[in-house]
PDB file of C-alpha atoms in Angstrom:
ATOM      1  CA  UNK A   1       0.000   0.000   0.000  1.00  0.00           C
ATOM      2  CA  UNK A   2       1.407   3.384  -0.952  1.00  0.00           C
ATOM      3  CA  UNK A   3       0.509   6.506   1.011  1.00  0.00           C
ATOM      4  CA  UNK A   4      -0.491   9.168  -1.505  1.00  0.00           C
ATOM      5  CA  UNK A   5       0.697  11.979   0.796  1.00  0.00           C
ATOM      6  CA  UNK A   6       4.099  10.664   1.892  1.00  0.00           C
ATOM      7  CA  UNK A   7       4.786   8.312  -1.006  1.00  0.00           C
ATOM      8  CA  UNK A   8       5.817   5.625   1.475  1.00  0.00           C
ATOM      9  CA  UNK A   9       4.811   2.053   0.927  1.00  0.00           C
ATOM     10  CA  UNK A  10       3.320   0.405   3.972  1.00  0.00           C
ATOM     11  CA  UNK A  11       0.339   0.415   6.272  1.00  0.00           C
ATOM     12  CA  UNK A  12      -2.068   3.315   5.800  1.00  0.00           C
ATOM     13  CA  UNK A  13      -4.324   4.689   8.549  1.00  0.00           C
ATOM     14  CA  UNK A  14      -7.395   4.249   6.328  1.00  0.00           C
ATOM     15  CA  UNK A  15      -7.054   0.496   6.793  1.00  0.00           C
ATOM     16  CA  UNK A  16      -6.912   0.592  10.604  1.00  0.00           C
ATOM     17  CA  UNK A  17     -10.538  -0.339  11.288  1.00  0.00           C
ATOM     18  CA  UNK A  18     -10.489  -3.185   8.755  1.00  0.00           C
ATOM     19  CA  UNK A  19      -7.195  -4.407  10.175  1.00  0.00           C
ATOM     20  CA  UNK A  20      -8.649  -4.379  13.686  1.00  0.00           C
ATOM     21  CA  UNK A  21     -11.623  -6.442  12.498  1.00  0.00           C
ATOM     22  CA  UNK A  22      -9.353  -9.016  10.845  1.00  0.00           C
ATOM     23  CA  UNK A  23      -7.017  -9.185  13.865  1.00  0.00           C
ATOM     24  CA  UNK A  24      -9.841  -9.531  16.391  1.00  0.00           C
ATOM     25  CA  UNK A  25     -12.184 -11.795  14.471  1.00  0.00           C
ATOM     26  CA  UNK A  26     -10.064 -13.911  12.149  1.00  0.00           C
ATOM     27  CA  UNK A  27      -6.458 -13.888  13.359  1.00  0.00           C
ATOM     28  CA  UNK A  28      -7.313 -13.866  17.091  1.00  0.00           C
ATOM     29  CA  UNK A  29      -6.458 -17.555  17.721  1.00  0.00           C
ATOM     30  CA  UNK A  30      -2.860 -17.158  16.548  1.00  0.00           C
ATOM     31  CA  UNK A  31      -1.680 -14.595  19.113  1.00  0.00           C
ATOM     32  CA  UNK A  32      -1.775 -16.810  22.226  1.00  0.00           C
ATOM     33  CA  UNK A  33      -0.109 -19.616  20.264  1.00  0.00           C
ATOM     34  CA  UNK A  34       2.641 -17.355  18.899  1.00  0.00           C
ATOM     35  CA  UNK A  35       3.182 -15.776  22.329  1.00  0.00           C
ATOM     36  CA  UNK A  36       3.691 -19.226  23.813  1.00  0.00           C
ATOM     37  CA  UNK A  37       6.094 -20.131  21.004  1.00  0.00           C
ATOM     38  CA  UNK A  38       8.061 -16.936  21.634  1.00  0.00           C
ATOM     39  CA  UNK A  39       8.402 -17.522  25.366  1.00  0.00           C
ATOM     40  CA  UNK A  40       9.246 -21.209  24.847  1.00  0.00           C
ATOM     41  CA  UNK A  41      11.952 -20.451  22.311  1.00  0.00           C
ATOM     42  CA  UNK A  42      13.451 -17.316  23.862  1.00  0.00           C
ATOM     43  CA  UNK A  43      13.076 -18.278  27.535  1.00  0.00           C
ATOM     44  CA  UNK A  44      12.715 -14.608  28.490  1.00  0.00           C
ATOM     45  CA  UNK A  45       9.880 -14.441  30.979  1.00  0.00           C
ATOM     46  CA  UNK A  46      10.518 -11.096  32.662  1.00  0.00           C
ATOM     47  CA  UNK A  47      11.812  -7.667  31.812  1.00  0.00           C
ATOM     48  CA  UNK A  48      11.002  -5.172  29.099  1.00  0.00           C
ATOM     49  CA  UNK A  49       9.321  -6.252  25.870  1.00  0.00           C
ATOM     50  CA  UNK A  50       8.599  -4.352  22.644  1.00  0.00           C
ATOM     51  CA  UNK A  51       6.101  -5.461  19.999  1.00  0.00           C
ATOM     52  CA  UNK A  52       7.099  -3.474  16.909  1.00  0.00           C
ATOM     53  CA  UNK A  53       4.420  -2.793  14.321  1.00  0.00           C
ATOM     54  CA  UNK A  54       1.938  -3.907  16.942  1.00  0.00           C
ATOM     55  CA  UNK A  55      -1.219  -2.839  15.146  1.00  0.00           C
ATOM     56  CA  UNK A  56      -4.150  -3.282  17.561  1.00  0.00           C
ATOM     57  CA  UNK A  57      -1.761  -4.776  20.160  1.00  0.00           C
ATOM     58  CA  UNK A  58      -3.038  -8.352  19.822  1.00  0.00           C
ATOM     59  CA  UNK A  59       0.389  -9.949  20.175  1.00  0.00           C
ATOM     60  CA  UNK A  60       1.470  -7.488  22.895  1.00  0.00           C
ATOM     61  CA  UNK A  61      -1.647  -8.317  24.926  1.00  0.00           C
ATOM     62  CA  UNK A  62      -1.200 -12.072  24.520  1.00  0.00           C
ATOM     63  CA  UNK A  63       2.478 -11.798  25.463  1.00  0.00           C
ATOM     64  CA  UNK A  64       1.663  -9.699  28.539  1.00  0.00           C
ATOM     65  CA  UNK A  65      -0.383 -12.598  29.907  1.00  0.00           C
ATOM     66  CA  UNK A  66       2.689 -14.875  29.886  1.00  0.00           C
ATOM     67  CA  UNK A  67       5.487 -12.602  31.070  1.00  0.00           C
ATOM     68  CA  UNK A  68       6.310 -10.502  34.081  1.00  0.00           C
ATOM     69  CA  UNK A  69       7.249  -7.013  32.978  1.00  0.00           C
ATOM     70  CA  UNK A  70       6.290  -4.149  30.739  1.00  0.00           C
ATOM     71  CA  UNK A  71       5.202  -4.695  27.132  1.00  0.00           C
ATOM     72  CA  UNK A  72       5.328  -1.750  24.735  1.00  0.00           C
ATOM     73  CA  UNK A  73       2.996  -1.946  21.738  1.00  0.00           C
ATOM     74  CA  UNK A  74       4.761   0.276  19.191  1.00  0.00           C
ATOM     75  CA  UNK A  75       3.200   1.346  15.916  1.00  0.00           C
ATOM     76  CA  UNK A  76       3.563   4.287  13.528  1.00  0.00           C
ATOM     77  CA  UNK A  77      -0.159   4.585  12.821  1.00  0.00           C
ATOM     78  CA  UNK A  78      -1.949   7.001  15.145  1.00  0.00           C
ATOM     79  CA  UNK A  79      -5.290   5.343  14.342  1.00  0.00           C
ATOM     80  CA  UNK A  80      -3.900   1.911  15.102  1.00  0.00           C
ATOM     81  CA  UNK A  81      -2.477   3.172  18.401  1.00  0.00           C
ATOM     82  CA  UNK A  82      -5.873   4.602  19.342  1.00  0.00           C
ATOM     83  CA  UNK A  83      -7.420   1.198  18.661  1.00  0.00           C
ATOM     84  CA  UNK A  84      -4.657  -0.504  20.669  1.00  0.00           C
ATOM     85  CA  UNK A  85      -5.126   1.896  23.589  1.00  0.00           C
ATOM     86  CA  UNK A  86      -8.862   1.224  23.690  1.00  0.00           C
ATOM     87  CA  UNK A  87      -8.280  -2.535  23.532  1.00  0.00           C
ATOM     88  CA  UNK A  88      -5.663  -2.405  26.306  1.00  0.00           C
ATOM     89  CA  UNK A  89      -7.938  -0.303  28.531  1.00  0.00           C
ATOM     90  CA  UNK A  90     -10.940  -2.568  27.935  1.00  0.00           C
ATOM     91  CA  UNK A  91      -8.894  -5.519  29.215  1.00  0.00           C
ATOM     92  CA  UNK A  92      -7.593  -3.525  32.203  1.00  0.00           C
ATOM     93  CA  UNK A  93      -3.995  -4.021  31.079  1.00  0.00           C
ATOM     94  CA  UNK A  94      -2.748  -0.422  31.343  1.00  0.00           C
ATOM     95  CA  UNK A  95      -0.169  -1.432  33.954  1.00  0.00           C
ATOM     96  CA  UNK A  96       1.208  -4.179  31.695  1.00  0.00           C
ATOM     97  CA  UNK A  97       0.923  -2.901  28.113  1.00  0.00           C
ATOM     98  CA  UNK A  98       1.751   0.613  26.904  1.00  0.00           C
ATOM     99  CA  UNK A  99       0.943   1.772  23.379  1.00  0.00           C
ATOM    100  CA  UNK A 100       3.689   3.999  21.992  1.00  0.00           C
ATOM    101  CA  UNK A 101       4.118   5.833  18.723  1.00  0.00           C
ATOM    102  CA  UNK A 102       7.269   4.898  16.889  1.00  0.00           C
ATOM    103  CA  UNK A 103       8.858   3.886  13.622  1.00  0.00           C
ATOM    104  CA  UNK A 104      10.904   0.701  13.415  1.00  0.00           C
ATOM    105  CA  UNK A 105      13.602   2.684  11.598  1.00  0.00           C
ATOM    106  CA  UNK A 106      14.025   5.163  14.471  1.00  0.00           C
ATOM    107  CA  UNK A 107      12.641   3.597  17.639  1.00  0.00           C
ATOM    108  CA  UNK A 108      11.825   5.914  20.580  1.00  0.00           C
ATOM    109  CA  UNK A 109      13.791   3.857  23.091  1.00  0.00           C
ATOM    110  CA  UNK A 110      17.238   4.201  24.643  1.00  0.00           C
ATOM    111  CA  UNK A 111      20.077   1.879  23.732  1.00  0.00           C
ATOM    112  CA  UNK A 112      19.962  -1.441  25.618  1.00  0.00           C
ATOM    113  CA  UNK A 113      16.344  -0.875  26.671  1.00  0.00           C
ATOM    114  CA  UNK A 114      14.565  -4.167  25.953  1.00  0.00           C
ATOM    115  CA  UNK A 115      15.039  -7.785  26.866  1.00  0.00           C
ATOM    116  CA  UNK A 116      12.926  -9.004  23.959  1.00  0.00           C
ATOM    117  CA  UNK A 117      11.664  -7.409  20.743  1.00  0.00           C
ATOM    118  CA  UNK A 118       8.884  -9.212  18.878  1.00  0.00           C
ATOM    119  CA  UNK A 119       6.822  -8.677  15.772  1.00  0.00           C
ATOM    120  CA  UNK A 120       4.271 -10.663  13.853  1.00  0.00           C
ATOM    121  CA  UNK A 121       3.543  -9.442  10.345  1.00  0.00           C
ATOM    122  CA  UNK A 122       5.043  -5.943  10.388  1.00  0.00           C
ATOM    123  CA  UNK A 123       8.228  -6.950   8.552  1.00  0.00           C
ATOM    124  CA  UNK A 124       6.330  -6.760   5.255  1.00  0.00           C
ATOM    125  CA  UNK A 125       5.726  -3.035   5.816  1.00  0.00           C
ATOM    126  CA  UNK A 126       9.283  -2.028   6.772  1.00  0.00           C
ATOM    127  CA  UNK A 127      10.874   0.429   4.339  1.00  0.00           C
ATOM    128  CA  UNK A 128      14.487  -0.521   5.072  1.00  0.00           C
ATOM    129  CA  UNK A 129      14.838  -3.988   6.561  1.00  0.00           C
ATOM    130  CA  UNK A 130      18.569  -3.764   7.393  1.00  0.00           C
ATOM    131  CA  UNK A 131      18.023  -0.416   9.163  1.00  0.00           C
ATOM    132  CA  UNK A 132      15.067  -1.854  11.071  1.00  0.00           C
ATOM    133  CA  UNK A 133      17.190  -4.739  12.329  1.00  0.00           C
ATOM    134  CA  UNK A 134      19.973  -2.310  13.307  1.00  0.00           C
ATOM    135  CA  UNK A 135      17.410  -0.436  15.405  1.00  0.00           C
ATOM    136  CA  UNK A 136      16.184  -3.643  17.006  1.00  0.00           C
ATOM    137  CA  UNK A 137      19.758  -4.583  17.841  1.00  0.00           C
ATOM    138  CA  UNK A 138      20.398  -1.085  19.245  1.00  0.00           C
ATOM    139  CA  UNK A 139      17.499  -1.235  21.710  1.00  0.00           C
ATOM    140  CA  UNK A 140      18.192  -4.794  22.865  1.00  0.00           C
ATOM    141  CA  UNK A 141      20.026  -5.310  26.134  1.00  0.00           C
ATOM    142  CA  UNK A 142      23.129  -7.498  26.015  1.00  0.00           C
ATOM    143  CA  UNK A 143      21.797 -11.045  25.910  1.00  0.00           C
ATOM    144  CA  UNK A 144      18.428  -9.821  24.648  1.00  0.00           C
ATOM    145  CA  UNK A 145      16.638 -11.487  21.774  1.00  0.00           C
ATOM    146  CA  UNK A 146      14.369 -10.668  18.852  1.00  0.00           C
ATOM    147  CA  UNK A 147      11.572 -12.850  17.487  1.00  0.00           C
ATOM    148  CA  UNK A 148      10.385 -11.463  14.149  1.00  0.00           C
ATOM    149  CA  UNK A 149       8.116 -13.232  11.686  1.00  0.00           C
ATOM    150  CA  UNK A 150       4.850 -13.495   9.890  1.00  0.00           C
ATOM    151  CA  UNK A 151       3.641 -16.925  10.855  1.00  0.00           C
ATOM    152  CA  UNK A 152       0.283 -18.257  11.943  1.00  0.00           C
ATOM    153  CA  UNK A 153       1.317 -20.359  14.909  1.00  0.00           C
ATOM    154  CA  UNK A 154       0.425 -23.748  13.430  1.00  0.00           C
ATOM    155  CA  UNK A 155      -0.323 -25.191  10.006  1.00  0.00           C
ATOM    156  CA  UNK A 156      -3.901 -25.852  11.127  1.00  0.00           C
ATOM    157  CA  UNK A 157      -4.447 -22.216  12.147  1.00  0.00           C
ATOM    158  CA  UNK A 158      -2.900 -21.017   8.876  1.00  0.00           C
ATOM    159  CA  UNK A 159      -5.239 -23.256   6.892  1.00  0.00           C
ATOM    160  CA  UNK A 160      -8.337 -22.066   8.772  1.00  0.00           C
ATOM    161  CA  UNK A 161      -7.387 -18.400   8.474  1.00  0.00           C
ATOM    162  CA  UNK A 162      -6.530 -18.753   4.788  1.00  0.00           C
ATOM    163  CA  UNK A 163      -9.947 -20.270   4.078  1.00  0.00           C
ATOM    164  CA  UNK A 164     -11.739 -17.424   5.853  1.00  0.00           C
ATOM    165  CA  UNK A 165      -9.586 -14.727   4.285  1.00  0.00           C
ATOM    166  CA  UNK A 166      -9.989 -16.139   0.765  1.00  0.00           C
ATOM    167  CA  UNK A 167     -13.790 -16.075   1.174  1.00  0.00           C
ATOM    168  CA  UNK A 168     -13.589 -12.510   2.436  1.00  0.00           C
ATOM    169  CA  UNK A 169     -11.128 -11.367  -0.242  1.00  0.00           C
ATOM    170  CA  UNK A 170     -10.359 -13.680  -3.182  1.00  0.00           C
ATOM    171  CA  UNK A 171      -7.180 -11.705  -3.918  1.00  0.00           C
ATOM    172  CA  UNK A 172      -5.741 -12.378  -0.452  1.00  0.00           C
ATOM    173  CA  UNK A 173      -2.357 -14.055  -0.902  1.00  0.00           C
TER     174      UNK A 173
END
């Protein structure tokens, strides 16, 4: 998607409500599964966590239920952050999850800030992937880890979601 004002390719605020609907009603089952996979693989159960390109904070919220610490749901869409904030408040998770405006290419965190940086699906919207990974590395504490991907948790979940999405939008890849 190309923003007609900025010329940037990536997520556009006009899609925020549709994205929220898809995340909450179709993709919802994947976030607890992926959160469990992240904690199992990374073995980081406490500290500071950042979900980059968090959208409506679905992964950040699921992760916050498994870890002890602060989870930041970072996105560069003001509309998406408003949706995330409302979702976080409705689940009474303000003490655990903080929505924050930021761009993966210039993250609003100090060096060595986070124990774990995660993302599910935002990689496809990054303008400069090497720069994004440099930023992730910059904000990670020594010994910290990143878990970045676009998966669906399991093959079964991917199959179910694909079927629903193809009925909703035949052009969905």
